[in-house]
Amino acid sequence: MTNNMINLNTVKNGWFSEICPMWPGVALSLEIMETLYSEKSRFQQIDLYQTRHHGKMLVLDGIIQLTEFDEFTYQEMMAHLPLFSHPDPKNILVIGGGDGGVLREIGRHPQVAKIDFCEIDEAVIAVSKEFLPSLACGYDDPRVKVHIGDGHAFVKNKINAYDVIIVDSSDPIGPGEALFKKSFYEGLKNALKPGGIIATQGESIFMHQDWVVTLAGITRELFLVQAYANICVPTYPGGNIGICMGSLGPELVRPARQISQILQDQLKYYTPQIHKAAFVLPHFVEKLLKE
Ligand code: SPD
């Protein structure tokens, strides 16, 4: 699927509607107070809106990436599920997620020594730094090193380098497409240190079952341990999104370490209990993933 299939004329009568062939026949609409930014970068259309009830909203190629209202659910789980599954995460790689929200969450872990961050579209970083400071504060962490470029190419050159790799991709349309291929996952595996863990954006159990099955199949084939977590994100298609995880050793469905009270007090979604609960899937998904 290419990004010229997306309907980009998405604001009508003051309402933004997310219309996309990946979720045919349904669209989430949010009331818009103001368009704060609207430009085409080298890679995609970038829009930043002030919504009536959901704070600012970042939209890439017509698809909602985050709203200030509910972004914490996704960013916290993308970061803390893999980091708490690993007994001693020190070297981290994040691919995609130019808004900086996942970096912000990783930065809460004091034992992390180094965070490499690879994003294809520099313009998303610039827009986030200007309009989304509560997420882009992730870049202020001195452990973060930013690399602008293609994530697929970046991991190909890395062997035995990271304890945890997080892929905060957009959907498999446009620039995010390369991050849903088996060859990319092979690169992720080679880039991990022994006992390393990956966590990737795993689409929706309601809206994208083909992708969920494909991603779970790839990780099952390549990794020693595989698991799929489901989380609530009210402004994503279906109101939910998955995190597809693979591990070269540690189990994933229970935290390997205790959370400090200081860190727990900073979070709104992640707890050790929700870590375990996120991997308990509805029966139809259990069946899908067994097939
Ligand atoms: N359907 C939208 C999926 C977007 C996932 N990435 C969002 C980036 C937030 N850091």
CSV table of C-alpha atoms and ligand atoms in Angstrom, one decimal:
chain,number,residue,atom,x,y,z
A,1,MET,CA,0.0,0.0,0.0
A,2,THR,CA,1.4,3.4,-0.9
A,3,ASN,CA,0.8,6.7,0.8
A,4,ASN,CA,-0.9,8.2,-2.3
A,5,MET,CA,-3.9,5.9,-1.4
A,6,ILE,CA,-4.5,8.0,1.8
A,7,ASN,CA,-7.2,10.7,1.7
A,8,LEU,CA,-5.4,13.8,2.9
A,9,ASN,CA,-8.4,16.2,2.7
A,10,THR,CA,-9.3,15.2,6.2
A,11,VAL,CA,-10.5,18.5,7.8
A,12,LYS,CA,-14.1,19.4,7.0
A,13,ASN,CA,-16.4,21.8,8.8
A,14,GLY,CA,-13.9,22.0,11.7
A,15,TRP,CA,-13.6,18.3,12.2
A,16,PHE,CA,-10.6,16.1,11.3
A,17,SER,CA,-11.5,12.6,10.2
A,18,GLU,CA,-9.0,9.8,10.0
A,19,ILE,CA,-9.8,8.0,6.7
A,20,CYS,CA,-7.5,5.3,5.6
A,21,PRO,CA,-7.8,2.1,3.5
A,22,MET,CA,-6.2,0.1,6.4
A,23,TRP,CA,-9.4,0.6,8.4
A,24,PRO,CA,-12.1,0.8,5.7
A,25,GLY,CA,-15.6,2.1,6.4
A,26,VAL,CA,-14.8,3.7,9.7
A,27,ALA,CA,-13.2,7.0,10.8
A,28,LEU,CA,-12.4,8.7,14.1
A,29,SER,CA,-13.2,12.4,14.1
A,30,LEU,CA,-11.9,15.1,16.4
A,31,GLU,CA,-13.0,18.7,16.5
A,32,ILE,CA,-10.3,21.1,15.5
A,33,MET,CA,-9.8,24.6,16.9
A,34,GLU,CA,-6.8,25.6,14.9
A,35,THR,CA,-4.2,24.2,12.5
A,36,LEU,CA,-0.9,25.0,14.0
A,37,TYR,CA,1.3,23.5,11.3
A,38,SER,CA,0.8,21.9,7.9
A,39,GLU,CA,3.7,21.2,5.6
A,40,LYS,CA,4.9,18.4,3.4
A,41,SER,CA,8.4,17.1,4.4
A,42,ARG,CA,10.6,15.1,2.1
A,43,PHE,CA,8.8,12.0,3.3
A,44,GLN,CA,5.2,12.8,4.3
A,45,GLN,CA,2.5,15.4,5.0
A,46,ILE,CA,2.9,16.6,8.6
A,47,ASP,CA,-0.1,18.3,10.4
A,48,LEU,CA,-0.3,19.6,13.9
A,49,TYR,CA,-3.7,20.6,15.2
A,50,GLN,CA,-5.1,22.1,18.4
A,51,THR,CA,-8.2,19.9,19.1
A,52,ARG,CA,-11.1,21.0,21.3
A,53,HIS,CA,-10.8,18.2,23.9
A,54,HIS,CA,-7.6,16.2,23.2
A,55,GLY,CA,-4.9,18.8,23.4
A,56,LYS,CA,-2.5,19.0,20.4
A,57,MET,CA,-2.6,16.2,17.8
A,58,LEU,CA,0.2,15.1,15.5
A,59,VAL,CA,-1.0,13.6,12.2
A,60,LEU,CA,1.3,12.1,9.5
A,61,ASP,CA,-0.1,11.5,6.0
A,62,GLY,CA,-3.6,11.9,7.4
A,63,ILE,CA,-3.1,9.3,10.3
A,64,ILE,CA,-3.2,10.2,14.0
A,65,GLN,CA,0.2,9.6,15.6
A,66,LEU,CA,-0.7,11.0,19.0
A,67,THR,CA,-2.9,13.4,21.0
A,68,GLU,CA,-1.7,15.0,24.2
A,69,PHE,CA,-4.8,13.5,25.8
A,70,ASP,CA,-3.8,9.8,25.6
A,71,GLU,CA,-0.2,9.6,24.3
A,72,PHE,CA,1.0,8.4,27.7
A,73,THR,CA,-0.6,5.0,27.3
A,74,TYR,CA,1.3,4.1,24.2
A,75,GLN,CA,4.7,5.7,25.0
A,76,GLU,CA,4.8,4.2,28.5
A,77,MET,CA,4.0,0.7,27.4
A,78,MET,CA,6.3,0.8,24.3
A,79,ALA,CA,9.2,1.8,26.7
A,80,HIS,CA,8.5,0.1,30.0
A,81,LEU,CA,7.3,-3.3,28.8
A,82,PRO,CA,10.6,-4.2,27.2
A,83,LEU,CA,12.8,-2.3,29.7
A,84,PHE,CA,11.1,-4.0,32.7
A,85,SER,CA,11.3,-7.4,31.0
A,86,HIS,CA,15.1,-7.0,30.7
A,87,PRO,CA,17.2,-7.7,33.9
A,88,ASP,CA,19.7,-4.9,33.1
A,89,PRO,CA,19.0,-2.7,30.1
A,90,LYS,CA,21.9,-0.4,29.4
A,91,ASN,CA,22.2,0.1,25.6
A,92,ILE,CA,19.0,1.0,23.9
A,93,LEU,CA,18.0,1.7,20.3
A,94,VAL,CA,14.8,3.4,19.3
A,95,ILE,CA,13.7,3.5,15.6
A,96,GLY,CA,11.0,6.0,14.7
A,97,GLY,CA,8.8,8.0,17.0
A,98,GLY,CA,10.2,11.5,16.1
A,99,ASP,CA,7.9,13.1,18.6
A,100,GLY,CA,10.3,12.0,21.4
A,101,GLY,CA,7.7,10.5,23.7
A,102,VAL,CA,9.3,7.0,23.9
A,103,LEU,CA,12.7,8.7,24.6
A,104,ARG,CA,11.0,10.6,27.5
A,105,GLU,CA,9.9,7.3,29.0
A,106,ILE,CA,13.2,5.5,28.5
A,107,GLY,CA,14.9,8.4,30.2
A,108,ARG,CA,13.1,7.6,33.4
A,109,HIS,CA,15.4,4.5,33.8
A,110,PRO,CA,18.5,5.5,35.6
A,111,GLN,CA,20.5,2.3,34.7
A,112,VAL,CA,20.2,3.0,31.0
A,113,ALA,CA,23.7,4.2,29.7
A,114,LYS,CA,23.1,5.0,26.0
A,115,ILE,CA,20.1,5.6,23.8
A,116,ASP,CA,20.6,5.6,20.0
A,117,PHE,CA,17.7,7.1,18.2
A,118,CYS,CA,17.1,6.7,14.5
A,119,GLU,CA,14.4,8.7,12.7
A,120,ILE,CA,13.9,9.0,9.0
A,121,ASP,CA,12.2,12.4,9.0
A,122,GLU,CA,14.0,15.3,10.6
A,123,ALA,CA,11.0,17.5,10.1
A,124,VAL,CA,8.9,15.4,12.6
A,125,ILE,CA,11.5,16.1,15.2
A,126,ALA,CA,11.6,19.8,14.5
A,127,VAL,CA,7.7,20.1,14.6
A,128,SER,CA,7.6,18.1,17.9
A,129,LYS,CA,10.3,20.3,19.5
A,130,GLU,CA,8.3,23.4,18.5
A,131,PHE,CA,4.7,22.2,19.4
A,132,LEU,CA,5.0,19.2,21.7
A,133,PRO,CA,7.5,20.1,24.4
A,134,SER,CA,6.0,17.6,26.9
A,135,LEU,CA,7.1,14.8,24.5
A,136,ALA,CA,10.1,16.3,22.8
A,137,CYS,CA,11.7,16.8,26.3
A,138,GLY,CA,12.9,13.2,25.6
A,139,TYR,CA,15.6,14.8,23.4
A,140,ASP,CA,17.0,16.8,26.4
A,141,ASP,CA,18.5,13.6,27.9
A,142,PRO,CA,22.3,13.6,27.3
A,143,ARG,CA,22.2,9.8,26.8
A,144,VAL,CA,20.2,10.3,23.6
A,145,LYS,CA,22.2,10.3,20.3
A,146,VAL,CA,20.1,11.2,17.3
A,147,HIS,CA,20.8,9.6,13.9
A,148,ILE,CA,18.7,10.9,10.9
A,149,GLY,CA,18.2,8.1,8.4
A,150,ASP,CA,16.4,4.9,7.4
A,151,GLY,CA,16.0,2.5,10.4
A,152,HIS,CA,16.3,-0.6,8.1
A,153,ALA,CA,19.7,0.6,6.9
A,154,PHE,CA,20.8,1.7,10.4
A,155,VAL,CA,20.2,-1.8,12.0
A,156,LYS,CA,21.9,-3.6,9.2
A,157,ASN,CA,25.2,-2.2,10.3
A,158,LYS,CA,24.8,-3.1,14.0
A,159,ILE,CA,25.8,-6.5,15.4
A,160,ASN,CA,25.6,-7.4,19.1
A,161,ALA,CA,25.0,-3.8,20.1
A,162,TYR,CA,21.8,-3.3,22.1
A,163,ASP,CA,20.0,-4.8,25.1
A,164,VAL,CA,16.6,-3.4,24.0
A,165,ILE,CA,15.4,-2.2,20.6
A,166,ILE,CA,12.1,-0.3,20.3
A,167,VAL,CA,10.4,0.3,16.9
A,168,ASP,CA,7.9,3.1,17.2
A,169,SER,CA,6.8,3.1,13.6
A,170,SER,CA,3.8,4.6,11.9
A,171,ASP,CA,1.6,2.2,9.9
A,172,PRO,CA,2.9,0.1,7.0
A,173,ILE,CA,2.0,2.8,4.5
A,174,GLY,CA,4.6,5.3,3.3
A,175,PRO,CA,7.9,5.7,5.2
A,176,GLY,CA,6.9,3.1,7.9
A,177,GLU,CA,6.5,0.3,5.4
A,178,ALA,CA,10.1,-1.0,5.5
A,179,LEU,CA,9.8,-1.6,9.2
A,180,PHE,CA,7.2,-4.4,8.8
A,181,LYS,CA,9.3,-6.7,6.7
A,182,LYS,CA,11.0,-10.0,7.9
A,183,SER,CA,14.4,-8.8,6.7
A,184,PHE,CA,14.1,-5.8,9.1
A,185,TYR,CA,13.3,-8.1,12.0
A,186,GLU,CA,16.4,-10.2,11.1
A,187,GLY,CA,18.4,-7.0,11.3
A,188,LEU,CA,16.9,-6.3,14.7
A,189,LYS,CA,17.8,-9.7,16.0
A,190,ASN,CA,21.4,-9.4,14.8
A,191,ALA,CA,21.7,-6.0,16.4
A,192,LEU,CA,20.7,-7.4,19.9
A,193,LYS,CA,23.2,-8.5,22.5
A,194,PRO,CA,22.6,-12.0,24.0
A,195,GLY,CA,19.5,-11.9,26.1
A,196,GLY,CA,18.2,-8.8,24.2
A,197,ILE,CA,14.6,-7.8,23.6
A,198,ILE,CA,12.7,-6.1,20.8
A,199,ALA,CA,9.3,-4.3,21.0
A,200,THR,CA,7.6,-3.1,17.9
A,201,GLN,CA,4.4,-1.3,17.0
A,202,GLY,CA,2.0,-4.2,16.4
A,203,GLU,CA,-1.2,-2.7,15.0
A,204,SER,CA,-4.7,-3.6,16.2
A,205,ILE,CA,-6.2,-6.9,17.1
A,206,PHE,CA,-9.6,-5.6,15.8
A,207,MET,CA,-8.6,-3.6,12.7
A,208,HIS,CA,-5.4,-5.3,11.4
A,209,GLN,CA,-5.5,-9.0,12.1
A,210,ASP,CA,-3.4,-9.9,9.1
A,211,TRP,CA,-0.6,-7.7,10.3
A,212,VAL,CA,-0.9,-9.0,13.9
A,213,VAL,CA,-0.6,-12.6,12.6
A,214,THR,CA,2.3,-11.7,10.3
A,215,LEU,CA,4.3,-9.8,12.9
A,216,ALA,CA,3.7,-12.5,15.6
A,217,GLY,CA,4.7,-15.2,13.0
A,218,ILE,CA,8.0,-13.4,12.2
A,219,THR,CA,8.9,-12.9,15.8
A,220,ARG,CA,8.0,-16.5,16.7
A,221,GLU,CA,10.2,-17.8,13.9
A,222,LEU,CA,13.2,-15.6,14.8
A,223,PHE,CA,13.2,-15.3,18.6
A,224,LEU,CA,13.4,-17.7,21.5
A,225,VAL,CA,10.5,-16.1,23.3
A,226,GLN,CA,7.6,-14.2,21.6
A,227,ALA,CA,4.7,-12.4,23.0
A,228,TYR,CA,2.0,-9.9,22.0
A,229,ALA,CA,0.6,-7.2,24.3
A,230,ASN,CA,-2.6,-5.2,23.8
A,231,ILE,CA,-3.0,-1.7,25.1
A,232,CYS,CA,-5.8,0.9,25.1
A,233,VAL,CA,-5.3,4.1,23.1
A,234,PRO,CA,-8.6,5.8,22.6
A,235,THR,CA,-7.5,7.8,19.5
A,236,TYR,CA,-6.0,4.9,17.6
A,237,PRO,CA,-8.1,2.8,15.2
A,238,GLY,CA,-10.3,0.4,17.2
A,239,GLY,CA,-9.2,2.2,20.4
A,240,ASN,CA,-6.3,-0.1,20.9
A,241,ILE,CA,-2.9,-1.0,19.6
A,242,GLY,CA,-0.6,-4.0,20.0
A,243,ILE,CA,3.1,-4.3,20.9
A,244,CYS,CA,4.8,-7.3,19.3
A,245,MET,CA,7.8,-8.5,21.3
A,246,GLY,CA,10.6,-10.9,20.8
A,247,SER,CA,13.4,-12.0,23.3
A,248,LEU,CA,16.7,-13.8,23.0
A,249,GLY,CA,16.3,-15.0,26.6
A,250,PRO,CA,14.2,-13.2,29.2
A,251,GLU,CA,10.6,-14.0,29.6
A,252,LEU,CA,8.4,-11.1,28.5
A,253,VAL,CA,5.0,-11.5,30.2
A,254,ARG,CA,6.3,-10.7,33.7
A,255,PRO,CA,8.6,-7.8,34.8
A,256,ALA,CA,12.1,-9.0,35.6
A,257,ARG,CA,12.7,-6.1,38.0
A,258,GLN,CA,10.8,-4.2,40.6
A,259,ILE,CA,9.7,-0.7,39.9
A,260,SER,CA,10.9,2.0,42.3
A,261,GLN,CA,8.2,4.1,44.0
A,262,ILE,CA,9.9,7.2,42.5
A,263,LEU,CA,9.4,5.9,38.9
A,264,GLN,CA,5.9,4.5,39.6
A,265,ASP,CA,4.8,7.9,40.8
A,266,GLN,CA,5.8,9.5,37.5
A,267,LEU,CA,3.7,7.1,35.4
A,268,LYS,CA,0.0,7.1,34.5
A,269,TYR,CA,-0.5,3.8,32.7
A,270,TYR,CA,2.3,1.2,33.4
A,271,THR,CA,2.3,-0.8,36.6
A,272,PRO,CA,3.7,-4.3,37.2
A,273,GLN,CA,0.1,-5.6,37.2
A,274,ILE,CA,-0.7,-4.0,33.8
A,275,HIS,CA,2.6,-5.4,32.5
A,276,LYS,CA,1.2,-8.9,33.1
A,277,ALA,CA,-2.4,-8.1,32.1
A,278,ALA,CA,-1.4,-6.6,28.7
A,279,PHE,CA,-0.3,-10.1,27.5
A,280,VAL,CA,-3.7,-11.7,28.4
A,281,LEU,CA,-5.5,-11.7,25.1
A,282,PRO,CA,-9.1,-12.2,24.1
A,283,HIS,CA,-9.9,-15.8,23.0
A,284,PHE,CA,-10.3,-14.9,19.3
A,285,VAL,CA,-6.7,-13.4,19.4
A,286,GLU,CA,-5.3,-16.5,21.2
A,287,LYS,CA,-6.8,-18.6,18.4
A,288,LEU,CA,-5.5,-16.3,15.7
A,289,LEU,CA,-2.0,-16.5,17.0
A,290,LYS,CA,-2.1,-20.3,17.4
A,291,GLU,CA,-3.1,-20.9,13.8
B,1,SPD,N1,-2.2,4.1,13.6
B,1,SPD,C1,-1.1,4.9,14.2
B,1,SPD,C2,0.0,4.2,14.8
B,1,SPD,C3,1.1,5.1,15.2
B,1,SPD,C4,2.2,4.5,16.0
B,1,SPD,N2,3.3,5.4,16.3
B,1,SPD,C5,3.0,6.6,17.0
B,1,SPD,C6,4.1,7.4,17.4
B,1,SPD,C7,4.0,7.9,18.8
B,1,SPD,N3,5.2,8.1,19.4
